[in-house]
mmCIF file of C-alpha atoms in Angstrom:
data_model
loop_
_atom_site.group_PDB
_atom_site.id
_atom_site.type_symbol
_atom_site.label_atom_id
_atom_site.label_comp_id
_atom_site.label_asym_id
_atom_site.label_seq_id
_atom_site.Cartn_x
_atom_site.Cartn_y
_atom_site.Cartn_z
ATOM 1 C CA PHE A 870 1.012 40.834 -21.822
ATOM 2 C CA GLY A 871 -1.531 38.721 -19.911
ATOM 3 C CA MET A 872 -3.413 38.211 -17.008
ATOM 4 C CA HIS A 873 -4.993 35.069 -15.510
ATOM 5 C CA VAL A 874 -9.006 35.327 -15.194
ATOM 6 C CA GLY A 875 -11.128 32.682 -13.696
ATOM 7 C CA VAL A 876 -14.620 32.137 -14.198
ATOM 8 C CA CYS A 877 -16.279 30.247 -11.502
ATOM 9 C CA GLN A 878 -19.548 28.942 -13.071
ATOM 10 C CA VAL A 879 -20.652 27.582 -9.914
ATOM 11 C CA HIS A 880 -21.011 30.836 -8.148
ATOM 12 C CA SER A 881 -21.404 33.023 -11.428
ATOM 13 C CA SER A 882 -17.964 35.138 -10.664
ATOM 14 C CA VAL A 883 -14.851 36.040 -12.165
ATOM 15 C CA VAL A 884 -11.987 36.075 -10.442
ATOM 16 C CA PRO A 885 -8.420 38.032 -11.801
ATOM 17 C CA ALA A 886 -6.237 36.134 -9.598
ATOM 18 C CA PRO A 887 -2.608 34.062 -10.091
ATOM 19 C CA VAL A 888 -3.861 30.261 -11.404
ATOM 20 C CA THR A 889 -2.666 29.046 -7.742
ATOM 21 C CA ASP A 890 -5.409 31.055 -6.034
ATOM 22 C CA ILE A 891 -7.985 29.941 -8.270
ATOM 23 C CA ALA A 892 -10.948 27.437 -6.955
ATOM 24 C CA LYS A 893 -10.978 24.147 -8.456
ATOM 25 C CA ASN A 894 -14.299 24.453 -10.012
ATOM 26 C CA ALA A 895 -12.987 27.480 -12.033
ATOM 27 C CA ARG A 896 -11.840 27.744 -15.295
ATOM 28 C CA ALA A 897 -8.693 29.510 -15.943
ATOM 29 C CA GLU A 898 -7.496 31.583 -19.262
ATOM 30 C CA THR A 899 -4.797 33.663 -20.130
ATOM 31 C CA VAL A 900 -5.988 36.765 -21.529
ATOM 32 C CA CYS A 901 -4.664 40.188 -22.755
ATOM 33 C CA ALA A 902 -7.837 42.405 -22.408
ATOM 34 C CA VAL A 903 -11.327 42.125 -21.149
ATOM 35 C CA PHE A 904 -14.138 43.434 -23.260
ATOM 36 C CA GLY A 905 -16.997 43.137 -21.274
ATOM 37 C CA VAL A 906 -19.653 40.946 -19.727
ATOM 38 C CA TYR A 907 -22.807 40.526 -22.158
ATOM 39 C CA SER A 908 -26.376 39.129 -21.366
ATOM 40 C CA ILE A 909 -27.428 36.485 -23.092
ATOM 41 C CA LEU A 910 -31.021 34.206 -22.240
ATOM 42 C CA SER A 911 -28.423 31.638 -20.358
ATOM 43 C CA GLY A 912 -26.877 34.156 -18.688
ATOM 44 C CA PRO A 913 -23.657 36.438 -18.482
ATOM 45 C CA VAL A 914 -20.757 35.691 -20.924
ATOM 46 C CA LEU A 915 -17.317 37.057 -20.469
ATOM 47 C CA VAL A 916 -15.614 38.474 -23.540
ATOM 48 C CA CYS A 917 -12.034 38.556 -23.584
ATOM 49 C CA ALA A 918 -9.358 39.105 -26.118
ATOM 50 C CA LYS A 919 -7.227 35.848 -26.044
ATOM 51 C CA THR A 920 -4.335 37.123 -28.300
ATOM 52 C CA SER A 921 -3.239 41.168 -29.674
ATOM 53 C CA GLU A 922 -0.990 42.395 -32.080
ATOM 54 C CA ARG A 923 0.533 45.878 -31.497
ATOM 55 C CA VAL A 924 -0.899 47.861 -34.696
ATOM 56 C CA ALA A 925 0.523 51.862 -33.267
ATOM 57 C CA ASN A 926 2.090 53.961 -30.898
ATOM 58 C CA ILE A 927 -0.221 57.075 -29.756
ATOM 59 C CA ALA A 928 1.715 59.494 -27.661
ATOM 60 C CA GLY A 929 4.030 56.715 -26.509
ATOM 61 C CA HIS A 930 1.279 54.408 -25.707
ATOM 62 C CA ASP A 931 0.912 51.150 -27.945
ATOM 63 C CA VAL A 932 -2.336 50.420 -29.255
ATOM 64 C CA PHE A 933 -3.012 46.705 -29.966
ATOM 65 C CA ARG A 934 -5.963 45.262 -32.486
ATOM 66 C CA ALA A 935 -7.594 42.130 -30.523
ATOM 67 C CA ARG A 936 -6.748 38.875 -32.937
ATOM 68 C CA ASP A 937 -8.530 36.236 -31.032
ATOM 69 C CA PHE A 938 -11.514 36.241 -28.637
ATOM 70 C CA LEU A 939 -12.719 33.747 -25.300
ATOM 71 C CA LEU A 940 -16.125 33.716 -24.615
ATOM 72 C CA LEU A 941 -16.654 32.283 -21.147
ATOM 73 C CA PRO A 942 -20.213 32.074 -19.795
ATOM 74 C CA PHE A 943 -20.547 32.554 -16.486
ATOM 75 C CA VAL A 944 -23.198 29.801 -16.250
ATOM 76 C CA GLU A 945 -22.187 26.017 -17.179
ATOM 77 C CA SER A 946 -25.700 24.853 -18.229
ATOM 78 C CA SER A 947 -29.055 26.093 -19.805
ATOM 79 C CA ALA A 948 -31.141 23.170 -18.689
ATOM 80 C CA THR A 949 -33.437 25.625 -17.176
ATOM 81 C CA LEU A 950 -34.357 27.574 -20.377
ATOM 82 C CA THR A 951 -37.382 26.116 -22.905
ATOM 83 C CA ALA A 952 -36.758 24.250 -26.188
ATOM 84 C CA GLU A 953 -37.220 27.510 -27.939
ATOM 85 C CA GLN A 954 -34.969 29.838 -25.501
ATOM 86 C CA ARG A 955 -32.531 27.320 -25.832
ATOM 87 C CA ALA A 956 -32.188 27.760 -29.636
ATOM 88 C CA ASP A 957 -32.836 31.729 -29.287
ATOM 89 C CA ASP A 958 -29.855 31.475 -26.827
ATOM 90 C CA ALA A 959 -27.545 29.395 -29.346
ATOM 91 C CA GLU A 960 -28.342 32.138 -31.874
ATOM 92 C CA TYR A 961 -27.431 35.339 -29.750
ATOM 93 C CA PHE A 962 -24.018 33.267 -28.787
ATOM 94 C CA SER A 963 -23.045 32.714 -32.544
ATOM 95 C CA LEU A 964 -24.155 36.187 -33.372
ATOM 96 C CA LEU A 965 -21.959 37.429 -30.898
ATOM 97 C CA GLU A 966 -18.850 34.870 -31.884
ATOM 98 C CA GLU A 967 -19.684 36.820 -35.500
ATOM 99 C CA ALA A 968 -19.442 40.156 -34.419
ATOM 100 C CA LEU A 969 -15.999 39.264 -32.737
ATOM 101 C CA LYS A 970 -14.568 38.381 -36.150
ATOM 102 C CA VAL A 971 -14.620 41.761 -37.369
ATOM 103 C CA GLU A 972 -11.442 42.728 -36.411
ATOM 104 C CA SER A 973 -11.931 46.512 -35.466
ATOM 105 C CA PHE A 974 -11.711 45.986 -31.574
ATOM 106 C CA TYR A 975 -8.966 48.290 -30.285
ATOM 107 C CA PHE A 976 -7.286 48.305 -26.859
ATOM 108 C CA SER A 977 -4.351 50.246 -25.306
ATOM 109 C CA TYR A 978 -2.878 49.634 -21.284
#
């Protein structure tokens, strides 16, 4: 499974599209699930599962556990933040990364 997700940091947008259709200024990644958009001080961060493993089948539907996550900030820089806000922002990003290490995120198609 996999889909391409492009995050254009110039226009703060997410584009699900074939790699050939993603703008030159966008970053393209292959992911197996999108878990949401989280807001931190520097702006929104797209959280996706990069890899997963099948852990069950319920009523004919495969259930997967997300293994590795990809955090894609919409904004390329935190230059507009004060030094204190940048420190807080780095802490929020770190907390989000730590929360995703718990290995208790599941999904199904």
